[in-house]
GROMACS .gro file of C-alpha atoms in nm:
model
  296
    1MET     CA    1  -3.456   0.247   2.370
    2ASN     CA    2  -3.434   0.322   1.991
    3THR     CA    3  -3.553   0.582   1.745
    4LEU     CA    4  -3.889   0.421   1.739
    5THR     CA    5  -3.939   0.473   2.110
    6LEU     CA    6  -3.773   0.810   2.160
    7PRO     CA    7  -4.030   1.084   2.201
    8ASP     CA    8  -4.074   1.341   1.915
    9VAL     CA    9  -4.273   1.633   2.029
   10ALA     CA   10  -4.268   1.777   1.680
   11LEU     CA   11  -4.526   1.525   1.586
   12HIS     CA   12  -4.781   1.680   1.820
   13GLY     CA   13  -5.013   1.944   1.689
   14ALA     CA   14  -4.921   2.314   1.693
   15THR     CA   15  -5.055   2.522   1.980
   16SER     CA   16  -5.157   2.787   1.728
   17GLN     CA   17  -5.276   2.722   1.373
   18GLN     CA   18  -5.025   2.950   1.194
   19THR     CA   19  -4.803   2.906   0.894
   20LEU     CA   20  -4.441   3.044   0.910
   21ASP     CA   21  -4.229   3.197   0.635
   22TRP     CA   22  -3.889   3.078   0.749
   23VAL     CA   23  -3.786   2.817   1.003
   24GLY     CA   24  -3.430   2.676   1.032
   25MET     CA   25  -3.079   2.749   1.149
   26GLN     CA   26  -2.819   3.016   1.095
   27ARG     CA   27  -2.441   3.063   1.151
   28ILE     CA   28  -2.370   2.695   1.075
   29ALA     CA   29  -1.992   2.642   1.028
   30LEU     CA   30  -1.928   2.489   0.687
   31PRO     CA   31  -1.618   2.434   0.473
   32LEU     CA   32  -1.682   2.574   0.122
   33ARG     CA   33  -1.497   2.596  -0.205
   34LEU     CA   34  -1.548   2.890  -0.435
   35ALA     CA   35  -1.345   3.002  -0.736
   36GLY     CA   36  -1.103   2.719  -0.666
   37GLN     CA   37  -1.028   2.842  -0.311
   38PRO     CA   38  -1.117   2.660   0.007
   39LEU     CA   39  -1.271   2.886   0.265
   40THR     CA   40  -1.448   2.883   0.602
   41GLY     CA   41  -1.813   2.961   0.555
   42ARG     CA   42  -2.127   3.015   0.751
   43ALA     CA   43  -2.458   2.880   0.643
   44SER     CA   44  -2.823   2.960   0.716
   45ALA     CA   45  -3.065   2.677   0.612
   46ALA     CA   46  -3.444   2.695   0.634
   47VAL     CA   47  -3.776   2.599   0.486
   48SER     CA   48  -4.119   2.755   0.515
   49LEU     CA   49  -4.365   2.590   0.745
   50ASP     CA   50  -4.687   2.577   0.531
   51ASP     CA   51  -4.876   2.323   0.730
   52PRO     CA   52  -5.046   2.520   1.011
   53ALA     CA   53  -5.118   2.207   1.205
   54ALA     CA   54  -4.752   2.100   1.219
   55ARG     CA   55  -4.560   2.177   1.538
   56GLY     CA   56  -4.226   2.225   1.363
   57ILE     CA   57  -3.980   2.115   1.094
   58HIS     CA   58  -3.697   1.858   1.089
   59MET     CA   59  -3.388   2.077   1.141
   60SER     CA   60  -3.149   1.784   1.149
   61ARG     CA   61  -3.246   1.693   0.795
   62LEU     CA   62  -3.145   2.042   0.678
   63TYR     CA   63  -2.815   2.022   0.866
   64LEU     CA   64  -2.728   1.679   0.713
   65ALA     CA   65  -2.812   1.795   0.363
   66LEU     CA   66  -2.539   2.060   0.382
   67GLU     CA   67  -2.285   1.780   0.366
   68GLN     CA   68  -2.343   1.777  -0.013
   69LEU     CA   69  -2.148   2.109  -0.032
   70GLU     CA   70  -1.839   1.998   0.151
   71GLY     CA   71  -1.538   1.998  -0.082
   72CYS     CA   72  -1.734   2.069  -0.400
   73GLU     CA   73  -1.712   2.387  -0.607
   74LEU     CA   74  -2.003   2.613  -0.540
   75ASP     CA   75  -2.224   2.680  -0.844
   76SER     CA   76  -2.595   2.719  -0.921
   77ALA     CA   77  -2.640   2.344  -0.968
   78ALA     CA   78  -2.499   2.261  -0.629
   79LEU     CA   79  -2.724   2.516  -0.457
   80ARG     CA   80  -3.030   2.398  -0.637
   81GLN     CA   81  -2.958   2.036  -0.544
   82VAL     CA   82  -2.933   2.119  -0.175
   83LEU     CA   83  -3.259   2.315  -0.184
   84LYS     CA   84  -3.431   2.027  -0.359
   85HIS     CA   85  -3.311   1.802  -0.076
   86PHE     CA   86  -3.452   2.046   0.179
   87LEU     CA   87  -3.799   2.032   0.020
   88ALA     CA   88  -3.785   1.658  -0.044
   89SER     CA   89  -3.719   1.596   0.326
   90HIS     CA   90  -4.012   1.814   0.421
   91LEU     CA   91  -4.288   1.689   0.190
   92GLY     CA   92  -4.626   1.815   0.303
   93LEU     CA   93  -4.467   2.067   0.535
   94ALA     CA   94  -4.277   2.317   0.316
   95GLN     CA   95  -4.317   2.485  -0.023
   96GLN     CA   96  -4.011   2.704  -0.005
   97ALA     CA   97  -3.646   2.634   0.084
   98TYR     CA   98  -3.370   2.884   0.168
   99LEU     CA   99  -2.994   2.857   0.176
  100GLU     CA  100  -2.766   3.145   0.260
  101LEU     CA  101  -2.389   3.114   0.250
  102ALA     CA  102  -2.138   3.374   0.365
  103GLY     CA  103  -1.763   3.390   0.383
  104GLU     CA  104  -1.452   3.571   0.260
  105LEU     CA  105  -1.285   3.480  -0.067
  106LEU     CA  106  -0.906   3.530  -0.047
  107LEU     CA  107  -0.732   3.611  -0.371
  108LYS     CA  108  -0.359   3.675  -0.428
  109ARG     CA  109  -0.332   4.011  -0.595
  110PRO     CA  110  -0.020   4.132  -0.778
  111ALA     CA  111   0.140   4.469  -0.709
  112LEU     CA  112   0.104   4.739  -0.967
  113VAL     CA  113   0.472   4.747  -1.080
  114SER     CA  114   0.702   4.525  -0.867
  115PRO     CA  115   0.691   4.148  -0.864
  116LEU     CA  116   0.536   4.145  -0.520
  117ALA     CA  117   0.193   3.999  -0.443
  118GLY     CA  118  -0.025   3.962  -0.139
  119TRP     CA  119  -0.364   3.825  -0.024
  120LYS     CA  120  -0.679   4.031  -0.018
  121GLY     CA  121  -1.016   3.931   0.118
  122TYR     CA  122  -1.350   3.986  -0.050
  123PRO     CA  123  -1.647   3.929   0.179
  124PHE     CA  124  -1.944   3.769  -0.003
  125ALA     CA  125  -2.287   3.625   0.062
  126LEU     CA  126  -2.498   3.392  -0.142
  127CYS     CA  127  -2.875   3.387  -0.096
  128SER     CA  128  -3.064   3.116  -0.280
  129ARG     CA  129  -3.424   3.011  -0.272
  130LEU     CA  130  -3.632   2.736  -0.428
  131ASP     CA  131  -4.005   2.794  -0.446
  132ALA     CA  132  -4.244   2.521  -0.560
  133GLN     CA  133  -4.437   2.799  -0.746
  134ALA     CA  134  -4.187   3.068  -0.836
  135GLY     CA  135  -3.886   2.853  -0.914
  136PHE     CA  136  -3.513   2.893  -0.826
  137HIS     CA  137  -3.349   3.224  -0.740
  138VAL     CA  138  -2.990   3.316  -0.652
  139GLU     CA  139  -2.856   3.650  -0.534
  140LEU     CA  140  -2.490   3.720  -0.483
  141GLN     CA  141  -2.355   4.006  -0.263
  142LEU     CA  142  -1.996   4.117  -0.273
  143GLU     CA  143  -1.787   4.387  -0.102
  144ILE     CA  144  -1.493   4.555  -0.277
  145GLY     CA  145  -1.253   4.806  -0.134
  146TYR     CA  146  -1.092   5.095  -0.327
  147SER     CA  147  -0.945   5.440  -0.291
  148SER     CA  148  -1.120   5.762  -0.390
  149THR     CA  149  -0.964   6.108  -0.438
  150CYS     CA  150  -1.201   6.403  -0.412
  151PRO     CA  151  -1.214   6.599  -0.741
  152CYS     CA  152  -1.308   6.919  -0.564
  153SER     CA  153  -1.015   6.887  -0.323
  154ALA     CA  154  -0.785   6.813  -0.617
  155ALA     CA  155  -0.893   7.131  -0.799
  156LEU     CA  156  -0.846   7.342  -0.483
  157ALA     CA  157  -0.501   7.197  -0.430
  158ARG     CA  158  -0.399   7.273  -0.788
  159GLN     CA  159  -0.512   7.638  -0.751
  160LEU     CA  160  -0.297   7.679  -0.435
  161ILE     CA  161   0.004   7.535  -0.621
  162GLN     CA  162  -0.061   7.774  -0.912
  163ARG     CA  163  -0.072   8.065  -0.676
  164GLN     CA  164   0.245   7.959  -0.508
  165PHE     CA  165   0.422   7.913  -0.843
  166SER     CA  166   0.309   8.256  -0.958
  167SER     CA  167   0.438   8.412  -0.635
  168ASP     CA  168   0.778   8.233  -0.638
  169PHE     CA  169   0.846   8.314  -1.004
  170ALA     CA  170   0.695   8.660  -1.021
  171GLY     CA  171   0.922   8.889  -1.224
  172LYS     CA  172   1.173   8.610  -1.292
  173SER     CA  173   1.267   8.461  -1.624
  174LEU     CA  174   1.146   8.104  -1.641
  175ASP     CA  175   1.433   7.850  -1.640
  176HIS     CA  176   1.359   7.485  -1.711
  177ALA     CA  177   1.599   7.359  -1.444
  178ASP     CA  178   1.459   7.598  -1.181
  179ILE     CA  179   1.102   7.487  -1.258
  180ILE     CA  180   1.196   7.119  -1.232
  181GLU     CA  181   1.365   7.192  -0.899
  182TRP     CA  182   1.066   7.387  -0.770
  183LEU     CA  183   0.826   7.106  -0.868
  184GLY     CA  184   1.031   6.862  -0.665
  185SER     CA  185   1.037   7.084  -0.356
  186ALA     CA  186   0.785   7.121  -0.076
  187GLN     CA  187   0.652   7.433  -0.246
  188GLY     CA  188   0.564   7.228  -0.555
  189ILE     CA  189   0.331   7.020  -0.348
  190LEU     CA  190   0.209   7.298  -0.123
  191ALA     CA  191  -0.135   7.134  -0.099
  192THR     CA  192  -0.262   6.779  -0.151
  193PRO     CA  193  -0.611   6.655  -0.230
  194HIS     CA  194  -0.777   6.436   0.028
  195SER     CA  195  -0.863   6.077  -0.051
  196GLN     CA  196  -1.018   5.801   0.150
  197ARG     CA  197  -1.055   5.426   0.167
  198SER     CA  198  -1.391   5.347   0.015
  199SER     CA  199  -1.612   5.045  -0.031
  200ALA     CA  200  -1.865   4.920  -0.281
  201THR     CA  201  -2.136   4.664  -0.201
  202LEU     CA  202  -2.272   4.490  -0.510
  203GLN     CA  203  -2.583   4.275  -0.496
  204VAL     CA  204  -2.674   4.095  -0.815
  205ARG     CA  205  -2.960   3.864  -0.904
  206LEU     CA  206  -2.843   3.584  -1.131
  207SER     CA  207  -3.033   3.483  -1.441
  208PRO     CA  208  -3.239   3.163  -1.399
  209HIS     CA  209  -3.011   2.975  -1.638
  210ALA     CA  210  -2.676   3.104  -1.509
  211ALA     CA  211  -2.464   2.805  -1.429
  212GLU     CA  212  -2.158   2.966  -1.266
  213LEU     CA  213  -2.135   3.212  -0.979
  214PRO     CA  214  -1.960   3.508  -1.146
  215LEU     CA  215  -1.764   3.616  -0.832
  216LEU     CA  216  -1.427   3.663  -1.003
  217ALA     CA  217  -1.580   3.832  -1.303
  218LEU     CA  218  -1.759   4.078  -1.077
  219ILE     CA  219  -1.442   4.149  -0.885
  220GLU     CA  220  -1.232   4.208  -1.195
  221GLY     CA  221  -1.501   4.425  -1.367
  222ALA     CA  222  -1.554   4.641  -1.065
  223GLU     CA  223  -1.190   4.700  -0.987
  224GLN     CA  224  -1.112   4.780  -1.348
  225ALA     CA  225  -1.400   5.024  -1.366
  226LEU     CA  226  -1.282   5.204  -1.046
  227GLY     CA  227  -0.918   5.200  -1.135
  228THR     CA  228  -0.795   5.237  -0.775
  229ALA     CA  229  -0.828   4.894  -0.612
  230LEU     CA  230  -0.674   4.862  -0.264
  231GLN     CA  231  -0.322   4.712  -0.271
  232THR     CA  232  -0.148   4.444  -0.064
  233ALA     CA  233   0.233   4.417  -0.063
  234VAL     CA  234   0.397   4.715  -0.224
  235LYS     CA  235   0.737   4.883  -0.288
  236ARG     CA  236   0.789   5.251  -0.349
  237ALA     CA  237   0.741   5.208  -0.723
  238ASP     CA  238   0.396   5.050  -0.648
  239GLU     CA  239   0.304   5.328  -0.413
  240GLN     CA  240   0.401   5.578  -0.679
  241ALA     CA  241   0.192   5.397  -0.936
  242PHE     CA  242  -0.100   5.396  -0.690
  243ALA     CA  243  -0.063   5.771  -0.641
  244LEU     CA  244  -0.076   5.809  -1.024
  245ALA     CA  245  -0.384   5.597  -1.045
  246ASN     CA  246  -0.558   5.809  -0.779
  247GLY     CA  247  -0.453   6.131  -0.955
  248GLN     CA  248  -0.593   6.009  -1.286
  249ASN     CA  249  -0.919   5.876  -1.131
  250PRO     CA  250  -1.054   6.143  -0.901
  251MET     CA  251  -1.414   6.057  -0.819
  252PHE     CA  252  -1.711   6.155  -0.605
  253CYS     CA  253  -1.926   5.884  -0.477
  254GLU     CA  254  -2.165   5.960  -0.762
  255ASP     CA  255  -1.887   5.897  -1.015
  256ALA     CA  256  -1.797   5.562  -0.851
  257ALA     CA  257  -2.165   5.451  -0.848
  258ARG     CA  258  -2.211   5.536  -1.213
  259ARG     CA  259  -1.890   5.356  -1.315
  260LEU     CA  260  -1.998   5.039  -1.132
  261HIS     CA  261  -2.355   5.065  -1.268
  262ALA     CA  262  -2.213   5.070  -1.623
  263ALA     CA  263  -1.978   4.775  -1.552
  264LEU     CA  264  -2.263   4.562  -1.406
  265ARG     CA  265  -2.482   4.633  -1.707
  266LYS     CA  266  -2.213   4.469  -1.925
  267GLN     CA  267  -2.184   4.162  -1.700
  268PRO     CA  268  -2.361   3.857  -1.858
  269GLY     CA  269  -2.579   3.630  -1.648
  270ILE     CA  270  -2.732   3.912  -1.435
  271SER     CA  271  -3.103   3.984  -1.438
  272ALA     CA  272  -3.100   4.262  -1.180
  273PHE     CA  273  -2.869   4.445  -0.943
  274GLN     CA  274  -2.835   4.709  -0.676
  275LEU     CA  275  -2.520   4.869  -0.551
  276GLN     CA  276  -2.397   5.106  -0.283
  277VAL     CA  277  -2.071   5.297  -0.253
  278VAL     CA  278  -1.945   5.449   0.070
  279HIS     CA  279  -1.666   5.703   0.076
  280ALA     CA  280  -1.538   5.730   0.440
  281GLU     CA  281  -1.434   6.089   0.406
  282SER     CA  282  -1.117   6.223   0.558
  283LEU     CA  283  -1.247   6.582   0.540
  284HIS     CA  284  -1.576   6.523   0.716
  285ALA     CA  285  -1.680   6.315   1.019
  286HIS     CA  286  -1.949   6.152   0.809
  287ASP     CA  287  -1.958   5.933   0.502
  288ALA     CA  288  -2.064   6.015   0.141
  289VAL     CA  289  -2.294   5.747  -0.004
  290ALA     CA  290  -2.450   5.675  -0.342
  291ARG     CA  291  -2.682   5.396  -0.452
  292SER     CA  292  -2.801   5.264  -0.784
  293SER     CA  293  -3.017   4.981  -0.911
  294TRP     CA  294  -3.140   4.812  -1.231
  295HIS     CA  295  -3.459   4.605  -1.252
  296TRP     CA  296  -3.447   4.543  -0.868
   0.00000   0.00000   0.00000
């Protein structure tokens, strides 16, 4: 028995004359390389089934085509090549090809002050499509964590500290040493603003002629715009610097969304984007959310 004699039921006609938008596989384990880093990825590979008389597609051809990505740096050219292979292996059956890749990029991030450094993960997803009529499209989704301090809570805390100062020094002559001592006491920090771990999800559509996948540029631009990126290994000096960064960058979810919108508008190679920020509030049992988009 050989491949010429083994039965192939996909050759038989479809039971219903209906085209399908997407047929393929998902959650395929695949070693990837992005931004110079090897990582464990998951792939979804598919084509459209545009021949209503065909029973199915050749899934093994899609699976084998993914071997082209093993060990090579991911970029637009590599994605396009795989999608072309998908369509070439399904001539007469498919007019559209899809490839979705997901993983977590690990980057070593330095501490704010000390010489320490640690690894931080950035979940991402790449959605690419090749259409015989509409051409080649790539969308990149990225998640970034940061800290957000509530401006309202900060103002309320400052007011309580002012009141306590006024009460403790009422009728007394102000002495520099006494004030310094008071500021370093529990009374000097009578109230603290609440802050929370927050997350931003950026989804960008790359320009048709963009060669590189701007993952690192998006991370750097977003973290710089927010000013309070989550830290890894820290010493007390780093923790103090982080407290200073939060104090200098209080933000509502609206503020964070606007900062990121402005940063993405400056990013070259992007034709459209949408974003969402989520502040997992420590005051409320619910989250604060803001969204924004451009040409989406």
